[in-house]
mmCIF file with all atom_site columns, C-alpha atoms in Angstrom:
data_model
loop_
_atom_site.group_PDB
_atom_site.id
_atom_site.type_symbol
_atom_site.label_atom_id
_atom_site.label_alt_id
_atom_site.label_comp_id
_atom_site.label_asym_id
_atom_site.label_entity_id
_atom_site.label_seq_id
_atom_site.pdbx_PDB_ins_code
_atom_site.Cartn_x
_atom_site.Cartn_y
_atom_site.Cartn_z
_atom_site.occupancy
_atom_site.B_iso_or_equiv
_atom_site.pdbx_formal_charge
_atom_site.auth_seq_id
_atom_site.auth_comp_id
_atom_site.auth_asym_id
_atom_site.auth_atom_id
_atom_site.pdbx_PDB_model_num
ATOM 1   C CA . UNK A 1 1   ? 4.502   23.579  -2.423  1.00 0.00 ? 164 UNK A CA 1
ATOM 2   C CA . UNK A 1 2   ? 2.626   20.878  -0.523  1.00 0.00 ? 165 UNK A CA 1
ATOM 3   C CA . UNK A 1 3   ? 2.151   17.627  -2.145  1.00 0.00 ? 166 UNK A CA 1
ATOM 4   C CA . UNK A 1 4   ? -1.407  16.449  -2.133  1.00 0.00 ? 167 UNK A CA 1
ATOM 5   C CA . UNK A 1 5   ? -2.140  13.158  -0.600  1.00 0.00 ? 168 UNK A CA 1
ATOM 6   C CA . UNK A 1 6   ? -2.702  11.156  -3.744  1.00 0.00 ? 169 UNK A CA 1
ATOM 7   C CA . UNK A 1 7   ? 0.487   12.429  -5.108  1.00 0.00 ? 170 UNK A CA 1
ATOM 8   C CA . UNK A 1 8   ? 2.311   11.493  -1.739  1.00 0.00 ? 171 UNK A CA 1
ATOM 9   C CA . UNK A 1 9   ? 1.179   8.063   -2.258  1.00 0.00 ? 172 UNK A CA 1
ATOM 10  C CA . UNK A 1 10  ? 2.205   7.700   -5.829  1.00 0.00 ? 173 UNK A CA 1
ATOM 11  C CA . UNK A 1 11  ? 5.531   9.024   -4.502  1.00 0.00 ? 174 UNK A CA 1
ATOM 12  C CA . UNK A 1 12  ? 5.714   6.388   -2.045  1.00 0.00 ? 175 UNK A CA 1
ATOM 13  C CA . UNK A 1 13  ? 5.262   3.627   -4.653  1.00 0.00 ? 176 UNK A CA 1
ATOM 14  C CA . UNK A 1 14  ? 7.575   5.468   -6.879  1.00 0.00 ? 177 UNK A CA 1
ATOM 15  C CA . UNK A 1 15  ? 10.425  5.247   -4.212  1.00 0.00 ? 178 UNK A CA 1
ATOM 16  C CA . UNK A 1 16  ? 9.892   1.614   -3.760  1.00 0.00 ? 179 UNK A CA 1
ATOM 17  C CA . UNK A 1 17  ? 10.213  0.897   -7.394  1.00 0.00 ? 180 UNK A CA 1
ATOM 18  C CA . UNK A 1 18  ? 13.033  3.145   -7.959  1.00 0.00 ? 181 UNK A CA 1
ATOM 19  C CA . UNK A 1 19  ? 15.118  2.723   -4.625  1.00 0.00 ? 182 UNK A CA 1
ATOM 20  C CA . UNK A 1 20  ? 13.786  -0.305  -3.161  1.00 0.00 ? 183 UNK A CA 1
ATOM 21  C CA . UNK A 1 21  ? 12.394  1.621   -0.243  1.00 0.00 ? 184 UNK A CA 1
ATOM 22  C CA . UNK A 1 22  ? 9.566   4.197   -0.011  1.00 0.00 ? 185 UNK A CA 1
ATOM 23  C CA . UNK A 1 23  ? 11.015  7.532   1.013   1.00 0.00 ? 186 UNK A CA 1
ATOM 24  C CA . UNK A 1 24  ? 10.873  7.534   4.730   1.00 0.00 ? 187 UNK A CA 1
ATOM 25  C CA . UNK A 1 25  ? 10.486  11.302  4.965   1.00 0.00 ? 188 UNK A CA 1
ATOM 26  C CA . UNK A 1 26  ? 6.984   10.545  3.663   1.00 0.00 ? 189 UNK A CA 1
ATOM 27  C CA . UNK A 1 27  ? 6.329   8.235   6.604   1.00 0.00 ? 190 UNK A CA 1
ATOM 28  C CA . UNK A 1 28  ? 5.124   9.166   10.031  1.00 0.00 ? 191 UNK A CA 1
ATOM 29  C CA . UNK A 1 29  ? 7.558   8.073   12.590  1.00 0.00 ? 192 UNK A CA 1
ATOM 30  C CA . UNK A 1 30  ? 4.696   5.828   13.870  1.00 0.00 ? 193 UNK A CA 1
ATOM 31  C CA . UNK A 1 31  ? 3.447   4.611   10.617  1.00 0.00 ? 194 UNK A CA 1
ATOM 32  C CA . UNK A 1 32  ? 1.537   1.302   10.631  1.00 0.00 ? 195 UNK A CA 1
ATOM 33  C CA . UNK A 1 33  ? 1.429   -1.005  7.761   1.00 0.00 ? 196 UNK A CA 1
ATOM 34  C CA . UNK A 1 34  ? -0.995  -4.083  7.760   1.00 0.00 ? 197 UNK A CA 1
ATOM 35  C CA . UNK A 1 35  ? -1.980  -6.233  5.107   1.00 0.00 ? 198 UNK A CA 1
ATOM 36  C CA . UNK A 1 36  ? -5.071  -8.816  5.008   1.00 0.00 ? 199 UNK A CA 1
ATOM 37  C CA . UNK A 1 37  ? -5.413  -12.188 6.121   1.00 0.00 ? 200 UNK A CA 1
ATOM 38  C CA . UNK A 1 38  ? -4.125  -14.647 3.318   1.00 0.00 ? 201 UNK A CA 1
ATOM 39  C CA . UNK A 1 39  ? -1.550  -12.070 1.960   1.00 0.00 ? 202 UNK A CA 1
ATOM 40  C CA . UNK A 1 40  ? 1.966   -13.514 2.234   1.00 0.00 ? 203 UNK A CA 1
ATOM 41  C CA . UNK A 1 41  ? 3.209   -10.995 4.648   1.00 0.00 ? 204 UNK A CA 1
ATOM 42  C CA . UNK A 1 42  ? 0.602   -9.262  6.885   1.00 0.00 ? 205 UNK A CA 1
ATOM 43  C CA . UNK A 1 43  ? 2.281   -7.333  9.644   1.00 0.00 ? 206 UNK A CA 1
ATOM 44  C CA . UNK A 1 44  ? 1.712   -5.305  11.551  1.00 0.00 ? 207 UNK A CA 1
ATOM 45  C CA . UNK A 1 45  ? 4.793   -3.108  10.893  1.00 0.00 ? 208 UNK A CA 1
ATOM 46  C CA . UNK A 1 46  ? 5.464   -0.067  12.841  1.00 0.00 ? 209 UNK A CA 1
ATOM 47  C CA . UNK A 1 47  ? 7.619   2.953   12.412  1.00 0.00 ? 210 UNK A CA 1
ATOM 48  C CA . UNK A 1 48  ? 10.476  3.506   9.935   1.00 0.00 ? 211 UNK A CA 1
ATOM 49  C CA . UNK A 1 49  ? 11.953  0.225   11.005  1.00 0.00 ? 212 UNK A CA 1
ATOM 50  C CA . UNK A 1 50  ? 8.709   -1.455  10.297  1.00 0.00 ? 213 UNK A CA 1
ATOM 51  C CA . UNK A 1 51  ? 8.809   0.008   6.645   1.00 0.00 ? 214 UNK A CA 1
ATOM 52  C CA . UNK A 1 52  ? 12.243  -1.298  6.170   1.00 0.00 ? 215 UNK A CA 1
ATOM 53  C CA . UNK A 1 53  ? 11.000  -4.840  7.531   1.00 0.00 ? 216 UNK A CA 1
ATOM 54  C CA . UNK A 1 54  ? 7.912   -4.772  5.186   1.00 0.00 ? 217 UNK A CA 1
ATOM 55  C CA . UNK A 1 55  ? 10.036  -4.139  2.334   1.00 0.00 ? 218 UNK A CA 1
ATOM 56  C CA . UNK A 1 56  ? 12.645  -6.796  3.300   1.00 0.00 ? 219 UNK A CA 1
ATOM 57  C CA . UNK A 1 57  ? 9.696   -9.296  3.909   1.00 0.00 ? 220 UNK A CA 1
ATOM 58  C CA . UNK A 1 58  ? 8.132   -8.360  0.666   1.00 0.00 ? 221 UNK A CA 1
ATOM 59  C CA . UNK A 1 59  ? 11.395  -8.954  -1.353  1.00 0.00 ? 222 UNK A CA 1
ATOM 60  C CA . UNK A 1 60  ? 11.673  -12.353 0.522   1.00 0.00 ? 223 UNK A CA 1
ATOM 61  C CA . UNK A 1 61  ? 8.497   -13.445 -1.259  1.00 0.00 ? 224 UNK A CA 1
ATOM 62  C CA . UNK A 1 62  ? 8.837   -11.539 -4.675  1.00 0.00 ? 225 UNK A CA 1
ATOM 63  C CA . UNK A 1 63  ? 11.955  -11.126 -6.636  1.00 0.00 ? 226 UNK A CA 1
ATOM 64  C CA . UNK A 1 64  ? 12.334  -8.411  -9.120  1.00 0.00 ? 227 UNK A CA 1
ATOM 65  C CA . UNK A 1 65  ? 9.299   -6.605  -7.439  1.00 0.00 ? 228 UNK A CA 1
ATOM 66  C CA . UNK A 1 66  ? 7.552   -3.664  -9.231  1.00 0.00 ? 229 UNK A CA 1
ATOM 67  C CA . UNK A 1 67  ? 4.346   -2.126  -8.148  1.00 0.00 ? 230 UNK A CA 1
ATOM 68  C CA . UNK A 1 68  ? 2.073   -0.904  -10.613 1.00 0.00 ? 231 UNK A CA 1
ATOM 69  C CA . UNK A 1 69  ? -0.553  1.568   -9.818  1.00 0.00 ? 232 UNK A CA 1
ATOM 70  C CA . UNK A 1 70  ? -3.876  0.925   -11.456 1.00 0.00 ? 233 UNK A CA 1
ATOM 71  C CA . UNK A 1 71  ? -5.895  3.565   -9.758  1.00 0.00 ? 234 UNK A CA 1
ATOM 72  C CA . UNK A 1 72  ? -5.537  6.298   -7.123  1.00 0.00 ? 235 UNK A CA 1
ATOM 73  C CA . UNK A 1 73  ? -8.774  7.657   -5.439  1.00 0.00 ? 236 UNK A CA 1
ATOM 74  C CA . UNK A 1 74  ? -8.625  10.615  -3.121  1.00 0.00 ? 237 UNK A CA 1
ATOM 75  C CA . UNK A 1 75  ? -11.449 10.100  -0.832  1.00 0.00 ? 238 UNK A CA 1
ATOM 76  C CA . UNK A 1 76  ? -12.002 14.000  -0.399  1.00 0.00 ? 239 UNK A CA 1
ATOM 77  C CA . UNK A 1 77  ? -11.808 13.853  3.501   1.00 0.00 ? 240 UNK A CA 1
ATOM 78  C CA . UNK A 1 78  ? -8.508  15.483  3.513   1.00 0.00 ? 241 UNK A CA 1
ATOM 79  C CA . UNK A 1 79  ? -6.800  12.215  4.754   1.00 0.00 ? 242 UNK A CA 1
ATOM 80  C CA . UNK A 1 80  ? -7.764  9.268   2.905   1.00 0.00 ? 243 UNK A CA 1
ATOM 81  C CA . UNK A 1 81  ? -6.468  7.686   -0.372  1.00 0.00 ? 244 UNK A CA 1
ATOM 82  C CA . UNK A 1 82  ? -7.462  4.280   -1.855  1.00 0.00 ? 245 UNK A CA 1
ATOM 83  C CA . UNK A 1 83  ? -5.192  2.757   -4.292  1.00 0.00 ? 246 UNK A CA 1
ATOM 84  C CA . UNK A 1 84  ? -5.494  -0.429  -6.476  1.00 0.00 ? 247 UNK A CA 1
ATOM 85  C CA . UNK A 1 85  ? -2.176  -1.821  -7.618  1.00 0.00 ? 248 UNK A CA 1
ATOM 86  C CA . UNK A 1 86  ? -0.363  -4.961  -8.834  1.00 0.00 ? 249 UNK A CA 1
ATOM 87  C CA . UNK A 1 87  ? 2.822   -6.547  -7.561  1.00 0.00 ? 250 UNK A CA 1
ATOM 88  C CA . UNK A 1 88  ? 4.790   -7.785  -10.270 1.00 0.00 ? 251 UNK A CA 1
ATOM 89  C CA . UNK A 1 89  ? 7.861   -10.024 -10.268 1.00 0.00 ? 252 UNK A CA 1
ATOM 90  C CA . UNK A 1 90  ? 8.871   -13.544 -9.733  1.00 0.00 ? 253 UNK A CA 1
ATOM 91  C CA . UNK A 1 91  ? 8.059   -15.764 -6.789  1.00 0.00 ? 254 UNK A CA 1
ATOM 92  C CA . UNK A 1 92  ? 11.011  -16.258 -4.684  1.00 0.00 ? 255 UNK A CA 1
ATOM 93  C CA . UNK A 1 93  ? 10.857  -19.949 -4.140  1.00 0.00 ? 256 UNK A CA 1
ATOM 94  C CA . UNK A 1 94  ? 9.309   -21.151 -7.425  1.00 0.00 ? 257 UNK A CA 1
ATOM 95  C CA . UNK A 1 95  ? 10.603  -18.304 -9.981  1.00 0.00 ? 258 UNK A CA 1
ATOM 96  C CA . UNK A 1 96  ? 6.956   -18.234 -11.270 1.00 0.00 ? 259 UNK A CA 1
ATOM 97  C CA . UNK A 1 97  ? 5.827   -14.942 -12.677 1.00 0.00 ? 260 UNK A CA 1
ATOM 98  C CA . UNK A 1 98  ? 3.492   -12.871 -10.159 1.00 0.00 ? 261 UNK A CA 1
ATOM 99  C CA . UNK A 1 99  ? 1.038   -10.477 -11.275 1.00 0.00 ? 262 UNK A CA 1
ATOM 100 C CA . UNK A 1 100 ? -0.954  -10.027 -7.764  1.00 0.00 ? 263 UNK A CA 1
ATOM 101 C CA . UNK A 1 101 ? -3.691  -7.273  -7.550  1.00 0.00 ? 264 UNK A CA 1
ATOM 102 C CA . UNK A 1 102 ? -4.587  -5.870  -4.125  1.00 0.00 ? 265 UNK A CA 1
ATOM 103 C CA . UNK A 1 103 ? -5.739  -2.400  -2.908  1.00 0.00 ? 266 UNK A CA 1
ATOM 104 C CA . UNK A 1 104 ? -4.586  -0.224  -0.022  1.00 0.00 ? 267 UNK A CA 1
ATOM 105 C CA . UNK A 1 105 ? -6.403  2.480   2.040   1.00 0.00 ? 268 UNK A CA 1
ATOM 106 C CA . UNK A 1 106 ? -3.838  5.058   3.075   1.00 0.00 ? 269 UNK A CA 1
ATOM 107 C CA . UNK A 1 107 ? -4.162  7.627   5.967   1.00 0.00 ? 270 UNK A CA 1
ATOM 108 C CA . UNK A 1 108 ? -2.204  10.636  5.414   1.00 0.00 ? 271 UNK A CA 1
ATOM 109 C CA . UNK A 1 109 ? -1.883  13.365  8.093   1.00 0.00 ? 272 UNK A CA 1
ATOM 110 C CA . UNK A 1 110 ? 0.520   16.324  8.031   1.00 0.00 ? 273 UNK A CA 1
ATOM 111 C CA . UNK A 1 111 ? 1.957   15.354  4.737   1.00 0.00 ? 274 UNK A CA 1
ATOM 112 C CA . UNK A 1 112 ? 3.015   12.037  6.039   1.00 0.00 ? 275 UNK A CA 1
ATOM 113 C CA . UNK A 1 113 ? 1.508   8.463   5.564   1.00 0.00 ? 276 UNK A CA 1
ATOM 114 C CA . UNK A 1 114 ? 0.405   7.201   9.209   1.00 0.00 ? 277 UNK A CA 1
ATOM 115 C CA . UNK A 1 115 ? -1.342  4.184   8.111   1.00 0.00 ? 278 UNK A CA 1
ATOM 116 C CA . UNK A 1 116 ? -1.423  1.638   5.046   1.00 0.00 ? 279 UNK A CA 1
ATOM 117 C CA . UNK A 1 117 ? -3.910  -1.007  5.491   1.00 0.00 ? 280 UNK A CA 1
ATOM 118 C CA . UNK A 1 118 ? -4.007  -3.753  2.646   1.00 0.00 ? 281 UNK A CA 1
ATOM 119 C CA . UNK A 1 119 ? -7.250  -5.255  1.023   1.00 0.00 ? 282 UNK A CA 1
ATOM 120 C CA . UNK A 1 120 ? -7.784  -7.990  -0.986  1.00 0.00 ? 283 UNK A CA 1
ATOM 121 C CA . UNK A 1 121 ? -9.826  -6.139  -3.624  1.00 0.00 ? 284 UNK A CA 1
ATOM 122 C CA . UNK A 1 122 ? -10.518 -2.524  -4.710  1.00 0.00 ? 285 UNK A CA 1
ATOM 123 C CA . UNK A 1 123 ? -14.112 -3.178  -3.645  1.00 0.00 ? 286 UNK A CA 1
ATOM 124 C CA . UNK A 1 124 ? -13.036 -3.933  -0.252  1.00 0.00 ? 287 UNK A CA 1
ATOM 125 C CA . UNK A 1 125 ? -10.654 -1.090  0.226   1.00 0.00 ? 288 UNK A CA 1
ATOM 126 C CA . UNK A 1 126 ? -13.388 1.407   -1.130  1.00 0.00 ? 289 UNK A CA 1
ATOM 127 C CA . UNK A 1 127 ? -15.818 0.106   1.292   1.00 0.00 ? 290 UNK A CA 1
ATOM 128 C CA . UNK A 1 128 ? -13.407 0.346   4.031   1.00 0.00 ? 291 UNK A CA 1
ATOM 129 C CA . UNK A 1 129 ? -12.859 3.876   3.077   1.00 0.00 ? 292 UNK A CA 1
ATOM 130 C CA . UNK A 1 130 ? -16.585 4.716   3.210   1.00 0.00 ? 293 UNK A CA 1
ATOM 131 C CA . UNK A 1 131 ? -16.741 5.304   -0.478  1.00 0.00 ? 294 UNK A CA 1
ATOM 132 C CA . UNK A 1 132 ? -19.189 2.666   -1.375  1.00 0.00 ? 295 UNK A CA 1
ATOM 133 C CA . UNK A 1 133 ? -22.448 1.501   0.214   1.00 0.00 ? 296 UNK A CA 1
ATOM 134 C CA . UNK A 1 134 ? -21.556 -1.835  2.412   1.00 0.00 ? 297 UNK A CA 1
ATOM 135 C CA . UNK A 1 135 ? -21.673 -4.899  0.520   1.00 0.00 ? 298 UNK A CA 1
ATOM 136 C CA . UNK A 1 136 ? -22.565 -3.134  -2.894  1.00 0.00 ? 299 UNK A CA 1
ATOM 137 C CA . UNK A 1 137 ? -19.192 -2.203  -4.449  1.00 0.00 ? 300 UNK A CA 1
ATOM 138 C CA . UNK A 1 138 ? -21.112 0.751   -5.731  1.00 0.00 ? 301 UNK A CA 1
ATOM 139 C CA . UNK A 1 139 ? -20.594 4.356   -4.778  1.00 0.00 ? 302 UNK A CA 1
ATOM 140 C CA . UNK A 1 140 ? -23.007 5.560   -2.278  1.00 0.00 ? 303 UNK A CA 1
ATOM 141 C CA . UNK A 1 141 ? -23.603 7.639   0.613   1.00 0.00 ? 304 UNK A CA 1
ATOM 142 C CA . UNK A 1 142 ? -22.238 6.561   4.144   1.00 0.00 ? 305 UNK A CA 1
ATOM 143 C CA . UNK A 1 143 ? -24.007 9.493   5.957   1.00 0.00 ? 306 UNK A CA 1
ATOM 144 C CA . UNK A 1 144 ? -26.469 8.461   8.409   1.00 0.00 ? 307 UNK A CA 1
#
């Protein structure tokens, strides 16, 4: 039974939470992970080694990391998923509690994640995925 794209992304985060590494079988060999300017780690991270470095770099910043999914939106185009989530844990250097929201636009092809692009907010990610009217944060048509 094939896994739908939204479920595949849920499994990606679940693997990170449960095993400290997303399941590499869910990642294309040429996966690219990038975060937004201002995020403590930005990338780009490429391939399975890049996924491992992304996780290692993240755990260098946040101890006891747990990612909590707030929302998963399937764009309906057969390859795009948007997630809104929170990174929870403790800042490695200060031990202060972390509860950091951000969003990701995922591209899934052939049952594997090929791209994960971080955004500072759910509204930015929805706009980047073409699910809102530019600048409005409201759902709208992107057909022209």
